[in-house]
GROMACS .gro file of C-alpha atoms in nm:
model
  274
    1MET     CA    1   4.496   1.604 -10.657
    2LEU     CA    2   4.231   1.853 -10.766
    3LEU     CA    3   3.958   1.589 -10.771
    4GLY     CA    4   4.078   1.447 -10.440
    5SER     CA    5   4.072   1.787 -10.272
    6GLN     CA    6   3.717   1.850 -10.396
    7LEU     CA    7   3.600   1.510 -10.269
    8ARG     CA    8   3.759   1.585  -9.932
    9ARG     CA    9   3.584   1.923  -9.916
   10LEU     CA   10   3.247   1.764  -9.998
   11ARG     CA   11   3.298   1.492  -9.736
   12GLU     CA   12   3.400   1.734  -9.464
   13THR     CA   13   3.111   1.971  -9.547
   14ARG     CA   14   2.867   1.681  -9.487
   15GLY     CA   15   3.047   1.578  -9.167
   16ILE     CA   16   3.116   1.227  -9.301
   17THR     CA   17   3.419   1.036  -9.172
   18ARG     CA   18   3.672   0.871  -9.399
   19GLU     CA   19   3.571   0.538  -9.248
   20ALA     CA   20   3.207   0.590  -9.346
   21ALA     CA   21   3.307   0.706  -9.693
   22GLY     CA   22   3.526   0.398  -9.735
   23TYR     CA   23   3.244   0.168  -9.625
   24SER     CA   24   3.015   0.318  -9.891
   25ILE     CA   25   3.253   0.214 -10.171
   26ARG     CA   26   3.365  -0.114 -10.012
   27ALA     CA   27   3.709   0.025  -9.933
   28SER     CA   28   3.924   0.113  -9.635
   29GLU     CA   29   3.966   0.447  -9.462
   30SER     CA   30   4.325   0.459  -9.589
   31LYS     CA   31   4.207   0.430  -9.951
   32ILE     CA   32   3.981   0.733  -9.902
   33SER     CA   33   4.282   0.917  -9.764
   34ARG     CA   34   4.493   0.822 -10.066
   35MET     CA   35   4.212   0.923 -10.302
   36GLU     CA   36   4.179   1.263 -10.136
   37LEU     CA   37   4.555   1.318 -10.168
   38GLY     CA   38   4.548   1.221 -10.536
   39ARG     CA   39   4.777   0.924 -10.478
   40VAL     CA   40   4.563   0.657 -10.649
   41SER     CA   41   4.356   0.627 -10.965
   42PHE     CA   42   3.978   0.676 -10.953
   43LYS     CA   43   3.709   0.427 -11.048
   44THR     CA   44   3.407   0.599 -11.199
   45ARG     CA   45   3.173   0.383 -10.989
   46ASP     CA   46   3.352   0.484 -10.667
   47VAL     CA   47   3.329   0.854 -10.750
   48GLU     CA   48   2.959   0.818 -10.839
   49ASP     CA   49   2.888   0.643 -10.507
   50LEU     CA   50   3.079   0.905 -10.308
   51LEU     CA   51   2.896   1.190 -10.480
   52THR     CA   52   2.566   1.023 -10.394
   53LEU     CA   53   2.678   0.979 -10.032
   54TYR     CA   54   2.779   1.347 -10.018
   55GLY     CA   55   2.438   1.455 -10.147
   56ILE     CA   56   2.551   1.581 -10.488
   57THR     CA   57   2.240   1.541 -10.701
   58ASP     CA   58   2.286   1.824 -10.952
   59GLU     CA   59   2.358   1.654 -11.284
   60GLN     CA   60   2.588   1.927 -11.409
   61GLU     CA   61   2.803   1.920 -11.094
   62ARG     CA   62   2.817   1.540 -11.101
   63ALA     CA   63   2.913   1.541 -11.470
   64SER     CA   64   3.190   1.793 -11.406
   65LEU     CA   65   3.345   1.585 -11.126
   66LEU     CA   66   3.309   1.259 -11.317
   67SER     CA   67   3.480   1.421 -11.617
   68LEU     CA   68   3.762   1.523 -11.384
   69ALA     CA   69   3.789   1.161 -11.269
   70LYS     CA   70   3.835   1.046 -11.630
   71GLU     CA   71   4.104   1.311 -11.685
   72ALA     CA   72   4.282   1.203 -11.368
   73ASN     CA   73   4.316   0.849 -11.502
   74VAL     CA   74   4.466   0.949 -11.835
   75ALA     CA   75   4.840   0.877 -11.841
   76GLY     CA   76   5.054   1.187 -11.895
   77TRP     CA   77   5.303   1.215 -12.182
   78TRP     CA   78   5.589   1.139 -11.940
   79HIS     CA   79   5.464   0.788 -11.868
   80SER     CA   80   5.622   0.672 -12.194
   81TYR     CA   81   5.957   0.738 -12.025
   82SER     CA   82   5.877   0.532 -11.715
   83ASP     CA   83   6.130   0.266 -11.813
   84VAL     CA   84   6.421   0.506 -11.748
   85LEU     CA   85   6.277   0.697 -11.454
   86PRO     CA   86   6.288   0.617 -11.083
   87SER     CA   87   5.946   0.520 -10.951
   88TRP     CA   88   5.889   0.844 -10.759
   89PHE     CA   89   5.978   1.089 -11.039
   90PRO     CA   90   5.674   1.065 -11.274
   91THR     CA   91   5.464   1.212 -10.992
   92TYR     CA   92   5.694   1.511 -10.978
   93VAL     CA   93   5.684   1.565 -11.355
   94GLY     CA   94   5.304   1.569 -11.342
   95LEU     CA   95   5.301   1.820 -11.056
   96GLU     CA   96   5.561   2.037 -11.229
   97GLY     CA   97   5.351   2.044 -11.544
   98ALA     CA   98   5.040   2.147 -11.351
   99ALA     CA   99   5.210   2.417 -11.141
  100SER     CA  100   5.152   2.789 -11.195
  101GLN     CA  101   5.458   2.878 -10.987
  102ILE     CA  102   5.778   2.681 -10.929
  103ARG     CA  103   6.022   2.801 -10.661
  104VAL     CA  104   6.359   2.629 -10.629
  105TYR     CA  105   6.684   2.622 -10.438
  106GLU     CA  106   6.951   2.413 -10.611
  107VAL     CA  107   7.306   2.342 -10.500
  108GLN     CA  108   7.441   2.034 -10.681
  109PHE     CA  109   7.386   2.127 -11.045
  110VAL     CA  110   7.179   2.355 -11.266
  111HIS     CA  111   6.808   2.276 -11.235
  112GLY     CA  112   6.669   2.045 -11.505
  113LEU     CA  113   6.439   2.313 -11.649
  114LEU     CA  114   6.740   2.533 -11.724
  115GLN     CA  115   6.989   2.275 -11.852
  116THR     CA  116   7.125   2.276 -12.207
  117GLU     CA  117   7.107   1.947 -12.394
  118GLU     CA  118   7.485   1.893 -12.365
  119TYR     CA  119   7.494   1.975 -11.995
  120ALA     CA  120   7.190   1.752 -11.931
  121ARG     CA  121   7.363   1.466 -12.112
  122ALA     CA  122   7.672   1.508 -11.891
  123VAL     CA  123   7.457   1.514 -11.573
  124VAL     CA  124   7.258   1.207 -11.676
  125ARG     CA  125   7.570   1.009 -11.767
  126ARG     CA  126   7.719   1.092 -11.427
  127GLY     CA  127   7.402   0.989 -11.245
  128MET     CA  128   7.330   0.675 -11.451
  129LYS     CA  129   7.666   0.502 -11.444
  130GLY     CA  130   7.661   0.188 -11.654
  131ALA     CA  131   7.343   0.286 -11.840
  132GLY     CA  132   7.327   0.228 -12.214
  133GLU     CA  133   7.344   0.521 -12.450
  134ALA     CA  134   6.980   0.473 -12.551
  135ASP     CA  135   6.863   0.507 -12.190
  136VAL     CA  136   7.077   0.816 -12.142
  137GLU     CA  137   6.928   0.977 -12.452
  138ARG     CA  138   6.573   0.897 -12.342
  139ARG     CA  139   6.636   1.062 -12.006
  140VAL     CA  140   6.780   1.369 -12.181
  141ALA     CA  141   6.479   1.377 -12.416
  142LEU     CA  142   6.243   1.379 -12.118
  143ARG     CA  143   6.433   1.671 -11.966
  144LEU     CA  144   6.408   1.869 -12.288
  145GLU     CA  145   6.037   1.789 -12.313
  146ARG     CA  146   5.984   1.921 -11.958
  147GLN     CA  147   6.153   2.247 -12.054
  148LYS     CA  148   5.885   2.326 -12.313
  149HIS     CA  149   5.651   2.403 -12.023
  150LEU     CA  150   5.878   2.689 -11.915
  151VAL     CA  151   5.855   2.869 -12.250
  152ALA     CA  152   5.493   2.784 -12.336
  153GLU     CA  153   5.218   3.045 -12.371
  154ASN     CA  154   5.088   2.977 -12.020
  155ALA     CA  155   5.430   2.918 -11.868
  156PRO     CA  156   5.460   2.909 -11.487
  157GLU     CA  157   5.649   3.165 -11.283
  158PHE     CA  158   5.990   3.014 -11.219
  159HIS     CA  159   6.190   3.154 -10.927
  160ILE     CA  160   6.525   2.991 -10.859
  161VAL     CA  161   6.818   3.049 -10.629
  162LEU     CA  162   7.125   2.870 -10.763
  163ASP     CA  163   7.413   2.816 -10.525
  164GLU     CA  164   7.742   2.926 -10.679
  165ALA     CA  165   7.865   2.570 -10.622
  166ALA     CA  166   7.623   2.447 -10.891
  167LEU     CA  167   7.782   2.688 -11.140
  168ARG     CA  168   8.143   2.609 -11.060
  169ARG     CA  169   8.106   2.231 -11.050
  170PRO     CA  170   8.192   2.115 -11.405
  171TYR     CA  171   7.970   1.874 -11.595
  172GLY     CA  172   8.114   1.812 -11.937
  173ASP     CA  173   8.405   2.005 -12.091
  174ARG     CA  174   8.469   2.380 -12.105
  175ASP     CA  175   8.246   2.428 -12.410
  176VAL     CA  176   7.957   2.255 -12.232
  177MET     CA  177   7.997   2.476 -11.924
  178ARG     CA  178   8.029   2.792 -12.133
  179GLY     CA  179   7.715   2.701 -12.323
  180GLN     CA  180   7.532   2.633 -11.998
  181LEU     CA  181   7.628   2.967 -11.842
  182GLN     CA  182   7.528   3.153 -12.157
  183HIS     CA  183   7.195   2.971 -12.158
  184LEU     CA  184   7.133   3.073 -11.796
  185ILE     CA  185   7.198   3.436 -11.884
  186GLU     CA  186   6.950   3.418 -12.171
  187MET     CA  187   6.683   3.232 -11.973
  188SER     CA  188   6.716   3.476 -11.681
  189GLU     CA  189   6.594   3.752 -11.911
  190ARG     CA  190   6.260   3.581 -11.975
  191PRO     CA  191   5.969   3.761 -11.803
  192ASN     CA  192   5.855   3.448 -11.614
  193VAL     CA  193   6.203   3.356 -11.487
  194ARG     CA  194   6.367   3.509 -11.179
  195LEU     CA  195   6.719   3.371 -11.135
  196GLN     CA  196   6.942   3.458 -10.840
  197VAL     CA  197   7.284   3.326 -10.746
  198MET     CA  198   7.383   3.264 -10.383
  199PRO     CA  199   7.757   3.350 -10.388
  200PHE     CA  200   8.026   3.167 -10.192
  201GLY     CA  201   8.121   3.497 -10.032
  202PHE     CA  202   7.796   3.517  -9.836
  203GLY     CA  203   7.891   3.222  -9.615
  204GLY     CA  204   7.629   3.015  -9.432
  205HIS     CA  205   7.265   3.061  -9.531
  206SER     CA  206   6.914   2.922  -9.489
  207GLY     CA  207   6.958   2.656  -9.759
  208GLU     CA  208   7.170   2.441  -9.529
  209SER     CA  209   6.935   2.142  -9.557
  210GLY     CA  210   6.997   2.109  -9.933
  211ALA     CA  211   6.800   2.149 -10.253
  212PHE     CA  212   6.420   2.174 -10.255
  213THR     CA  213   6.132   2.274 -10.481
  214ILE     CA  214   5.801   2.440 -10.389
  215LEU     CA  215   5.516   2.388 -10.635
  216SER     CA  216   5.206   2.611 -10.635
  217PHE     CA  217   4.891   2.550 -10.838
  218PRO     CA  218   4.624   2.774 -10.993
  219GLU     CA  219   4.339   2.587 -10.822
  220SER     CA  220   4.263   2.743 -10.483
  221ASP     CA  221   4.167   2.401 -10.344
  222LEU     CA  222   4.522   2.270 -10.387
  223SER     CA  223   4.786   2.332 -10.125
  224ASP     CA  224   5.147   2.399 -10.216
  225VAL     CA  225   5.375   2.094 -10.234
  226VAL     CA  226   5.741   2.077 -10.130
  227TYR     CA  227   5.948   1.824 -10.326
  228LEU     CA  228   6.263   1.679 -10.170
  229GLU     CA  229   6.465   1.434 -10.377
  230GLN     CA  230   6.675   1.171 -10.202
  231LEU     CA  231   6.912   0.900 -10.325
  232THR     CA  232   6.652   0.621 -10.345
  233SER     CA  233   6.320   0.802 -10.305
  234ALA     CA  234   6.154   1.142 -10.277
  235LEU     CA  235   5.932   1.322 -10.027
  236TYR     CA  236   5.622   1.524 -10.112
  237LEU     CA  237   5.526   1.754  -9.824
  238ASP     CA  238   5.194   1.937  -9.828
  239LYS     CA  239   5.124   2.002  -9.460
  240HIS     CA  240   5.089   2.374  -9.398
  241GLU     CA  241   5.354   2.384  -9.124
  242ASP     CA  242   5.610   2.208  -9.346
  243VAL     CA  243   5.543   2.424  -9.651
  244THR     CA  244   5.561   2.740  -9.439
  245GLN     CA  245   5.910   2.656  -9.316
  246TYR     CA  246   6.043   2.593  -9.665
  247GLU     CA  247   5.879   2.911  -9.793
  248ALA     CA  248   6.050   3.105  -9.514
  249ALA     CA  249   6.386   2.947  -9.599
  250LEU     CA  250   6.348   3.033  -9.968
  251LYS     CA  251   6.238   3.388  -9.892
  252GLU     CA  252   6.551   3.433  -9.679
  253LEU     CA  253   6.767   3.290  -9.959
  254GLN     CA  254   6.612   3.537 -10.202
  255GLN     CA  255   6.669   3.827  -9.966
  256ASP     CA  256   7.031   3.730  -9.899
  257SER     CA  257   7.123   3.664 -10.265
  258PRO     CA  258   7.206   3.937 -10.518
  259GLY     CA  259   6.907   4.040 -10.729
  260PRO     CA  260   6.848   3.914 -11.084
  261ASP     CA  261   7.054   4.189 -11.251
  262GLU     CA  262   7.352   4.144 -11.017
  263SER     CA  263   7.322   3.766 -11.050
  264ARG     CA  264   7.335   3.801 -11.428
  265ASP     CA  265   7.656   4.000 -11.390
  266LEU     CA  266   7.794   3.723 -11.169
  267LEU     CA  267   7.712   3.469 -11.441
  268ARG     CA  268   7.891   3.684 -11.700
  269GLY     CA  269   8.195   3.701 -11.471
  270LEU     CA  270   8.201   3.323 -11.434
  271LEU     CA  271   8.169   3.288 -11.811
  272GLN     CA  272   8.486   3.491 -11.861
  273LEU     CA  273   8.677   3.261 -11.625
  274ILE     CA  274   8.612   2.946 -11.831
   0.00000   0.00000   0.00000
């Protein structure tokens, strides 16, 4: 995505159309579009030809962009789990790992980055009916691997609004749910985590369309991405008008929900009820 956005900027600065850029590398206009969105892999020869077309002659600048192209083609650690993942999810894992800020509204269950191993296993078993135990364990292992990003040295800011429904809906037995609530309390005290609970008592709210995630990146060239997961696919929205609406909805959810301290008290209250 970073390389694609830089290629798009260079093309637009030179006033070159996607059609002309495609012609220069013996490709279609749609391929240039997919390259600029970071949706396809990059051939070194294509990037070299595009840089020449865009008038990039400085060797250091060319070397930097070509190095980025090589990095873009390296498979991420999560690709080893591709056999147990839906086709659209590896893209999300890559974006999540590159994000500097992750903002979430979740209603069905606790978000994957905050799940305990036991709770994650219960969620995966429910969602992968008929799957073998080995596949279930691999999916759980991937989830635990993703969580390392949240506690790493350069961890992203993680802001989440959890609907109370996600906390009251049981996955696993009482011990699993107690462990999960305790884990949420502990994680909510981390400096990079802001956890709020939208209580039932509030009534209707701006999260009526369901769960969503907004990913922001440290590179100024990259726009925010909204991730919407569906039953058989997922949507990745990066148009400014779409992102703005989801940001407004999340901001309203944050304003209407109790703050982190009050939400922690709510979690403690739920823990006593189990």
